Amino acid sequence: MRALSNTDFWKSEFGLLPIKINPLDGLNRFLMLNGGSGDFCLQTDEREELETDFYENSWSTNTKNFVVVGDKKVKVFNWLNKSSEEVELEKVENSKEKFYKYLVSKSYKTENDVVPFIIDIFRQLRNFTKEKRNPSVAINILYQLLISIEEDVAQIKYNDWEIENIKLPDEFENYSERLKNGVKGIKPKLDLILRHSSGALFQEAHREVVYFDSQLDLFNGISSNINTKKDAYSSVHYTPQYLARSIVENCLKYLDLKKPLLKIFDPACGSSEFLIEALKQLKNLGYKGIVKVVGWDTSESAINTSKFLLQYENRKQWNNKLDFEIKKVEDSLSENWENDYDLLLMNPPFISWELLFNAKSKEALAKAFGSQLKMVKPNQASAFFYKSVSALNSEGIIGCVLPTSIFTFDSYKHLRNEINEQLSLKLLAKLGNFVFEDALTDVSFFIGQKPQKPFIPKVIWTKNDKGIAQEALREFRKIEANGAFSKDDRNYSIYNPSIFPTVTDTWKIISLKENNTLKDLERFVSEGLLSKISNIFIVKQGIRTGNNSIFILPETEYEKIPKSERQYYRKVIINDSIKNGNLKLTNYVWYPYNKDGLSLRNEVDFEKHANYTFTKFIKYKHELSNRPRVKIESWWQLSEHRAWLRNQAIRLFSTEFGKSDSFAFDKNGEYVVERGNGWIPKKEFLTEDYYFYLSVFSSSIFDILLSIFSKQLAGGNWYDLGAKYTSNIPIPNVHSILVKDNLAYKKLVELGMELSNGNSYVKEAIDNVLKKSFYPMM
C-alpha cells in the first residue's frame, strides 16, 4: 500500500515534480513542486528528529508543510502555525485527494515566507545604497548577508564565493542578526535558500527603482519601502520558476545522460534560473558526468548573481567539477556562438524592432539572420531563436520561452519554415498573457531537437486566464507519468494533433475541441458546403485621419456646421458605433472627397467653400502638415481617405478588432469607417445577402471560428478582424445554389434584419439555424 511514500504516485496523481532537497545527504527527503501553490516537503521514512528541523527545511525552501510518511502514521509539520498533526496512514491512504487538498489549503503565501522576508531586508539595503539600476553594491551586501548564516563575514574567502569585497554598512550586524533569527525562532538554512528559493529572491535585484523612501522605520532602521518599476508591456521578463522547471524537465527527457560531458548554454541567462534548474534536475536524475555551463547577459547584477549561485552549486553539489563560464556582454547577438551545445535554454528579450533605439543592436539583430532569411522589423527574440539552432550539436535540444507572435505572425513564416527544416518539434505550448509578473505579453514556449525528423509535436493550449498555465503544466506532468495521450479541459488542452501545423502556415495552437472542429470544417470546404472568406469578400481597411481629435466630431458639434458645408462631412463608424449588429450614429468625420478625389483642391477653395471649418482648422495647420503621408499644400486632407469609400454605397462594416458583436450593415450607404474594415463582396450582392452575412458574422459560431483562425489580443476577448487573419475562415457562400436554395438562407436574412434594427435577442436563433444547416459540427 503506502502510496504516499512513493514519489511517482504524487507525480502521476497530482502532477507534482519530486526534487531531492539535498541529493548528497542520502536522505529520502523531497520537495514536491506543483507550480508555486501547494508545494511541500516530503520525507518517505520515519526517523527521530526535532520538529525545528522540519520547520527550518520547509521555511527555507519557501514552502509551508513538511510531510513525514511513517509505517503507520502520517505527520504534517507547518512552520507558520508551528504545529504538528498526526493521522493514521491507512486513513490518509483512503482519502489521498482530500489530504492533498488539505495541504494546498495550508500553503497560502505570507509576508513571513523566506523569499519576501529576505526581499524586505534587501529593499532596506537598496534604500541604503540608493541604486536605481543594477544594484551591484546592494546585491553584494545581500550575498554577504546570506553567507553570514553559515560563516563569519570577517573570514569570507571572496574568491570561493565569486563575490567582491566591499565595505559593509554600519548596520550590517543588525541585518545579519535579523536574518539569522528568522521568524518565530525558525532559523534559515543557506543551502536550501540558494538551491531552492533563489529564483524568486534574486529577480528582485533586476527591478528598477523609481522611488526610494528615506524615512526610518518604527525601530529606527532604514525603511524597506521602495517603488519598483512595473511595466505591463516591458520587453524584459523574469522566468517564473514553474515555467523554467517544466521546460527543463521536458528537455532532459531527450538528453543522453550517458554522455560523459554535457554542454549547456543560456545566451540571456539573467540570474541563471534555467541553468540552476538544469543542474538541479541533472543531479536529481543521478547524472555522474561533467557539466559545462555557459551563460551571457547584459545586466551586471544578474551576472554577479549567476556567478554567486553557480559557484555555490559547484562547491556544494558538484565537488568543484562544474565548469561554468558566465560573462557580461553588450549584446549576445553580437557574440560568436559555439555550435556544439547539448542543451540550449533561454528566455530571450522580447524587444520589438521599434523599441531597439541602439543602432548597434539593430545591426546585430539584422546580421543574426544572415543573407538567406530576410526579416522585416523582427522582434529580438526571433533572432535569438534562429541563432540558437545553429548553436546545437547534431543531437542538441533547445527549450525556450517565446512571444506567441513568432508562432502566429505571417512575418515569421520563413523563420518557422527554417526551424522546421532543422529541428524535430517536440513540444509547443501557448500559455497566454498571465505568465510574467506585471506583464501582458502573450507567452508560448518551444522544445525541439536536432536532427529534423518527421514528428508531430505534443501541443498545450491554455485559456487566457490567471493560474491556468500552472494548472496545465501540472496536468501535462500527470499525462506523461501515466502514459496517457491527451487531456481536454475547458481551461486547457493537451494532445498530439493529427497534422502539424494545424492552421495553415502558422504554429498557432488551438484547443482540442477547436482542432476537431477544424478537421470537420476542412471537409466541408473540400465538399463545397463552405467557402473561405477570401473567396467571397475583399476586406479593406478604413480611413486614417492622422488626428481624430480634430477631424472627428460628435453629432452636437456637427449640428453647428452650416448646411452648405455638411457635404464635406460623413457619418463615421468608430468602435462605439457598432454593437450586436446595430449601427448607431455617434460621430461625424471631415471627409472632403468625391468620386474624383479631394474636392477642396487648394487652400483658397477650402476657405471659400468651407469657411466655418477652415477657421476652425487653420490654427492647427502646422500640426496637421506634419502628419505622415500629408503634403503641406493640402494639409487639411486625411492621412488615408481610402478611395473605395469615396462612392457612397451600402456596405457591411466591422471594427478593426472585436468579435461577433462588432459587425453592422450600412443599408443607406452613408458611412465611412475609421480604424475598422469594409467587407466588400467580390461578386455582386443582393441586399438580402448583406443581412445574411450580418447574421453569420454576429453568431457565437463566428467567435469560435475567430478563436481558431484569427489573432487573439491581450485579455482574450478580442480578435483581429482584418483580411490577414480572417481570409481562411469557412462560411456559407451565397453564390452557391446549396445556400440560396436552403430555407436557412431566408431565415438568416430575416434575423439579420432584426439584428440590424437593434433586436439582439435573435442571436440565439441565429446560432440554432447555423448549427442545423451549415455548422453541424459546432
Short mmCIF file of C-alpha atoms in Angstrom, two decimals, residues 439-713:
data_model
loop_
_atom_site.label_atom_id
_atom_site.label_comp_id
_atom_site.label_asym_id
_atom_site.label_seq_id
_atom_site.Cartn_x
_atom_site.Cartn_y
_atom_site.Cartn_z
CA ALA A 439 3.37 42.00 -17.85
CA LEU A 440 0.74 41.37 -20.52
CA THR A 441 2.97 39.65 -23.07
CA ASP A 442 1.38 36.67 -24.82
CA VAL A 443 3.76 33.83 -23.95
CA SER A 444 4.50 30.50 -25.56
CA PHE A 445 7.33 28.02 -25.25
CA PHE A 446 9.10 25.69 -27.67
CA ILE A 447 11.07 22.47 -27.28
CA GLY A 448 12.84 20.94 -30.29
CA GLN A 449 15.78 18.67 -31.08
CA LYS A 450 18.22 18.03 -33.86
CA PRO A 451 18.13 16.39 -36.32
CA GLN A 452 14.93 17.06 -38.22
CA LYS A 453 12.68 14.00 -38.34
CA PRO A 454 9.03 13.57 -39.35
CA PHE A 455 7.39 14.16 -35.99
CA ILE A 456 4.05 15.52 -34.79
CA PRO A 457 4.72 17.54 -31.62
CA LYS A 458 2.64 17.48 -28.48
CA VAL A 459 0.84 20.79 -28.01
CA ILE A 460 -0.52 22.56 -24.94
CA TRP A 461 -3.25 25.17 -25.30
CA THR A 462 -4.44 27.21 -22.33
CA LYS A 463 -7.34 29.53 -21.78
CA ASN A 464 -6.12 33.07 -21.32
CA ASP A 465 -6.78 33.37 -17.58
CA LYS A 466 -4.63 33.73 -14.48
CA GLY A 467 -3.32 30.48 -13.00
CA ILE A 468 -4.28 28.27 -15.95
CA ALA A 469 -0.71 27.87 -17.23
CA GLN A 470 0.43 26.29 -13.94
CA GLU A 471 -2.63 24.05 -13.92
CA ALA A 472 -2.00 22.87 -17.49
CA LEU A 473 1.69 22.11 -16.88
CA ARG A 474 0.83 20.04 -13.81
CA GLU A 475 -1.71 18.13 -15.87
CA PHE A 476 0.89 17.56 -18.58
CA ARG A 477 3.21 16.05 -15.98
CA LYS A 478 0.39 13.71 -14.90
CA ILE A 479 -0.27 12.68 -18.50
CA GLU A 480 3.39 11.88 -19.09
CA ALA A 481 3.67 9.95 -15.83
CA ASN A 482 0.59 7.86 -16.63
CA GLY A 483 1.42 7.26 -20.29
CA ALA A 484 -1.80 8.98 -21.38
CA PHE A 485 -2.16 10.69 -24.76
CA SER A 486 -4.34 13.72 -24.21
CA LYS A 487 -6.48 15.77 -21.87
CA ASP A 488 -9.26 18.15 -22.83
CA ASP A 489 -10.47 20.55 -20.16
CA ARG A 490 -12.46 23.74 -20.50
CA ASN A 491 -9.34 25.65 -19.38
CA TYR A 492 -6.65 23.78 -21.30
CA SER A 493 -5.97 21.07 -23.88
CA ILE A 494 -3.00 18.72 -24.18
CA TYR A 495 -2.80 16.48 -27.24
CA ASN A 496 -1.00 15.37 -30.39
CA PRO A 497 -2.74 16.87 -33.42
CA SER A 498 -3.17 14.57 -36.41
CA ILE A 499 -1.17 17.03 -38.51
CA PHE A 500 1.05 19.98 -37.70
CA PRO A 501 0.86 22.86 -38.45
CA THR A 502 -2.81 22.65 -37.58
CA VAL A 503 -3.69 26.07 -39.01
CA THR A 504 -2.09 26.64 -42.42
CA ASP A 505 1.30 28.40 -42.46
CA THR A 506 1.38 29.04 -38.70
CA TRP A 507 2.26 27.25 -35.49
CA LYS A 508 -0.94 28.50 -33.93
CA ILE A 509 -2.02 26.27 -31.07
CA ILE A 510 -5.74 25.71 -30.60
CA SER A 511 -7.79 23.68 -28.17
CA LEU A 512 -8.54 20.02 -28.84
CA LYS A 513 -12.18 20.88 -29.43
CA GLU A 514 -11.21 23.54 -31.94
CA ASN A 515 -8.80 21.11 -33.57
CA ASN A 516 -11.58 18.58 -34.11
CA THR A 517 -13.86 21.33 -35.38
CA LEU A 518 -11.18 22.45 -37.83
CA LYS A 519 -10.95 18.99 -39.37
CA ASP A 520 -14.73 18.99 -39.97
CA LEU A 521 -14.57 22.49 -41.43
CA GLU A 522 -11.84 21.45 -43.87
CA ARG A 523 -14.00 18.56 -45.01
CA PHE A 524 -16.98 20.88 -45.54
CA VAL A 525 -14.81 23.26 -47.59
CA SER A 526 -13.45 20.44 -49.76
CA GLU A 527 -17.03 19.24 -50.38
CA GLY A 528 -18.15 22.76 -51.37
CA LEU A 529 -20.52 23.19 -48.43
CA LEU A 530 -18.47 26.11 -47.06
CA SER A 531 -16.09 28.56 -48.69
CA LYS A 532 -13.21 30.68 -47.39
CA ILE A 533 -13.94 34.33 -46.66
CA SER A 534 -11.23 35.34 -49.14
CA ASN A 535 -13.30 33.73 -51.93
CA ILE A 536 -16.34 35.86 -51.06
CA PHE A 537 -15.08 39.17 -49.62
CA ILE A 538 -12.27 41.63 -50.02
CA VAL A 539 -11.66 43.01 -46.52
CA LYS A 540 -10.44 46.61 -46.77
CA GLN A 541 -9.08 48.92 -44.10
CA GLY A 542 -10.91 52.09 -43.14
CA ILE A 543 -9.69 55.67 -43.10
CA ARG A 544 -6.86 57.09 -41.02
CA THR A 545 -7.40 60.74 -40.19
CA GLY A 546 -4.00 61.31 -38.65
CA ASN A 547 -5.65 63.36 -35.91
CA ASN A 548 -9.02 62.14 -34.65
CA SER A 549 -9.36 64.87 -32.07
CA ILE A 550 -9.53 67.49 -34.83
CA PHE A 551 -11.27 65.66 -37.67
CA ILE A 552 -13.87 63.57 -35.80
CA LEU A 553 -16.63 65.42 -34.00
CA PRO A 554 -19.77 64.46 -32.08
CA GLU A 555 -23.24 64.95 -33.51
CA THR A 556 -23.80 68.07 -31.36
CA GLU A 557 -20.80 69.77 -32.98
CA TYR A 558 -21.89 68.69 -36.45
CA GLU A 559 -25.22 70.46 -35.95
CA LYS A 560 -23.35 73.78 -35.61
CA ILE A 561 -21.78 73.45 -39.08
CA PRO A 562 -23.52 75.48 -41.84
CA LYS A 563 -25.64 73.21 -44.03
CA SER A 564 -23.65 74.23 -47.09
CA GLU A 565 -20.50 72.72 -45.55
CA ARG A 566 -22.03 69.46 -44.34
CA GLN A 567 -21.36 67.87 -47.73
CA TYR A 568 -17.70 67.68 -46.65
CA TYR A 569 -18.54 65.50 -43.66
CA ARG A 570 -19.65 61.88 -43.47
CA LYS A 571 -21.13 59.74 -40.75
CA VAL A 572 -18.29 57.70 -39.29
CA ILE A 573 -18.06 54.27 -37.71
CA ILE A 574 -15.78 54.00 -34.70
CA ASN A 575 -15.69 51.25 -32.07
CA ASP A 576 -18.65 52.66 -30.14
CA SER A 577 -20.79 52.86 -33.29
CA ILE A 578 -21.39 49.11 -33.55
CA LYS A 579 -22.98 46.80 -31.02
CA ASN A 580 -24.50 43.40 -31.79
CA GLY A 581 -25.24 44.14 -35.43
CA ASN A 582 -26.80 47.53 -34.77
CA LEU A 583 -25.29 50.67 -36.26
CA LYS A 584 -25.59 53.76 -34.11
CA LEU A 585 -24.72 57.30 -35.20
CA THR A 586 -22.38 58.86 -32.66
CA ASN A 587 -19.90 60.92 -34.69
CA TYR A 588 -19.11 62.61 -37.99
CA VAL A 589 -15.76 62.89 -39.73
CA TRP A 590 -14.29 65.54 -42.01
CA TYR A 591 -14.23 63.88 -45.45
CA PRO A 592 -13.65 66.43 -48.27
CA TYR A 593 -13.66 63.85 -51.07
CA ASN A 594 -15.89 62.99 -54.03
CA LYS A 595 -15.67 60.25 -56.63
CA ASP A 596 -12.73 62.02 -58.31
CA GLY A 597 -10.69 62.58 -55.15
CA LEU A 598 -10.04 65.63 -52.97
CA SER A 599 -12.88 68.10 -53.65
CA LEU A 600 -11.23 71.12 -51.99
CA ARG A 601 -8.10 71.22 -54.14
CA ASN A 602 -6.32 74.20 -52.64
CA GLU A 603 -6.40 76.42 -49.59
CA VAL A 604 -8.35 79.13 -51.43
CA ASP A 605 -11.12 76.64 -52.27
CA PHE A 606 -11.11 75.39 -48.70
CA GLU A 607 -11.55 78.85 -47.23
CA LYS A 608 -14.18 79.83 -49.79
CA HIS A 609 -16.42 76.74 -49.71
CA ALA A 610 -15.95 75.62 -46.11
CA ASN A 611 -15.12 78.79 -44.21
CA TYR A 612 -16.54 77.61 -40.87
CA THR A 613 -14.32 74.52 -40.90
CA PHE A 614 -11.36 76.44 -42.34
CA THR A 615 -11.50 78.91 -39.46
CA LYS A 616 -11.57 76.02 -37.01
CA PHE A 617 -8.73 74.03 -38.65
CA ILE A 618 -6.31 76.81 -39.66
CA LYS A 619 -4.99 77.20 -36.12
CA TYR A 620 -3.74 73.57 -36.36
CA LYS A 621 -2.11 73.97 -39.79
CA HIS A 622 1.42 73.31 -38.59
CA GLU A 623 0.39 70.27 -36.60
CA LEU A 624 -1.70 68.83 -39.45
CA SER A 625 1.06 69.46 -42.00
CA ASN A 626 3.44 67.20 -40.05
CA ARG A 627 1.28 64.10 -40.31
CA PRO A 628 2.62 61.11 -42.30
CA ARG A 629 1.60 60.94 -45.97
CA VAL A 630 0.26 64.55 -45.96
CA LYS A 631 1.64 67.34 -48.17
CA ILE A 632 1.80 70.83 -46.74
CA GLU A 633 -0.08 72.26 -49.74
CA SER A 634 -3.10 70.10 -48.83
CA TRP A 635 -2.71 69.99 -45.05
CA TRP A 636 -6.48 69.58 -44.48
CA GLN A 637 -6.70 66.16 -46.15
CA LEU A 638 -6.84 62.86 -44.21
CA SER A 639 -3.74 60.72 -43.82
CA GLU A 640 -5.60 57.88 -45.59
CA HIS A 641 -9.02 58.59 -47.07
CA ARG A 642 -9.39 55.19 -48.84
CA ALA A 643 -10.52 55.55 -52.43
CA TRP A 644 -13.02 52.70 -52.04
CA LEU A 645 -15.05 54.86 -49.64
CA ARG A 646 -15.41 57.88 -51.95
CA ASN A 647 -18.51 56.44 -53.59
CA GLN A 648 -21.42 56.07 -51.22
CA ALA A 649 -22.82 52.53 -51.31
CA ILE A 650 -24.45 50.03 -48.99
CA ARG A 651 -21.75 48.12 -47.16
CA LEU A 652 -21.01 45.65 -44.41
CA PHE A 653 -18.59 47.04 -41.83
CA SER A 654 -16.67 45.78 -38.81
CA THR A 655 -14.42 47.34 -36.22
CA GLU A 656 -10.67 46.76 -36.54
CA PHE A 657 -10.56 44.45 -33.52
CA GLY A 658 -13.51 42.68 -31.96
CA LYS A 659 -15.66 39.60 -32.25
CA SER A 660 -19.23 38.67 -33.19
CA ASP A 661 -20.70 41.87 -31.75
CA SER A 662 -18.50 44.03 -33.99
CA PHE A 663 -20.32 43.89 -37.36
CA ALA A 664 -23.04 46.14 -38.81
CA PHE A 665 -24.76 46.84 -42.12
CA ASP A 666 -24.95 50.37 -43.55
CA LYS A 667 -28.17 49.95 -45.52
CA ASN A 668 -28.22 53.57 -46.79
CA GLY A 669 -24.56 53.88 -47.76
CA GLU A 670 -23.96 56.92 -45.56
CA TYR A 671 -20.95 55.87 -43.50
CA VAL A 672 -17.19 55.68 -43.72
CA VAL A 673 -15.28 53.57 -41.23
CA GLU A 674 -12.31 54.77 -39.17
CA ARG A 675 -9.82 52.09 -38.00
CA GLY A 676 -12.26 49.40 -38.98
CA ASN A 677 -12.89 47.28 -42.04
CA GLY A 678 -15.21 47.25 -45.00
CA TRP A 679 -16.33 43.82 -46.23
CA ILE A 680 -16.62 44.23 -49.99
CA PRO A 681 -18.20 41.36 -51.97
CA LYS A 682 -16.11 40.01 -54.84
CA LYS A 683 -19.29 39.31 -56.81
CA GLU A 684 -22.46 41.38 -56.83
CA PHE A 685 -24.66 41.04 -53.74
CA LEU A 686 -28.36 41.43 -53.26
CA THR A 687 -29.40 43.50 -50.24
CA GLU A 688 -30.61 40.27 -48.63
CA ASP A 689 -27.11 38.81 -48.91
CA TYR A 690 -25.73 41.52 -46.62
CA TYR A 691 -28.30 40.68 -43.97
CA PHE A 692 -27.46 37.01 -44.34
CA TYR A 693 -23.80 37.64 -43.61
CA LEU A 694 -24.62 40.04 -40.81
CA SER A 695 -26.28 37.06 -39.14
CA VAL A 696 -23.32 34.76 -39.83
CA PHE A 697 -20.72 37.21 -38.52
CA SER A 698 -22.81 38.09 -35.45
CA SER A 699 -23.12 34.49 -34.26
CA SER A 700 -21.30 32.80 -31.41
CA ILE A 701 -20.21 30.27 -34.05
CA PHE A 702 -18.18 33.02 -35.70
CA ASP A 703 -16.49 33.65 -32.35
CA ILE A 704 -15.34 30.03 -32.37
CA LEU A 705 -14.06 30.44 -35.92
CA LEU A 706 -12.16 33.57 -34.90
CA SER A 707 -10.57 31.72 -31.99
CA ILE A 708 -9.27 29.11 -34.43
CA PHE A 709 -8.08 31.33 -37.27
CA SER A 710 -7.53 34.88 -36.03
CA LYS A 711 -5.02 36.55 -33.74
CA GLN A 712 -6.22 36.87 -30.17
CA LEU A 713 -5.45 40.15 -28.44
#
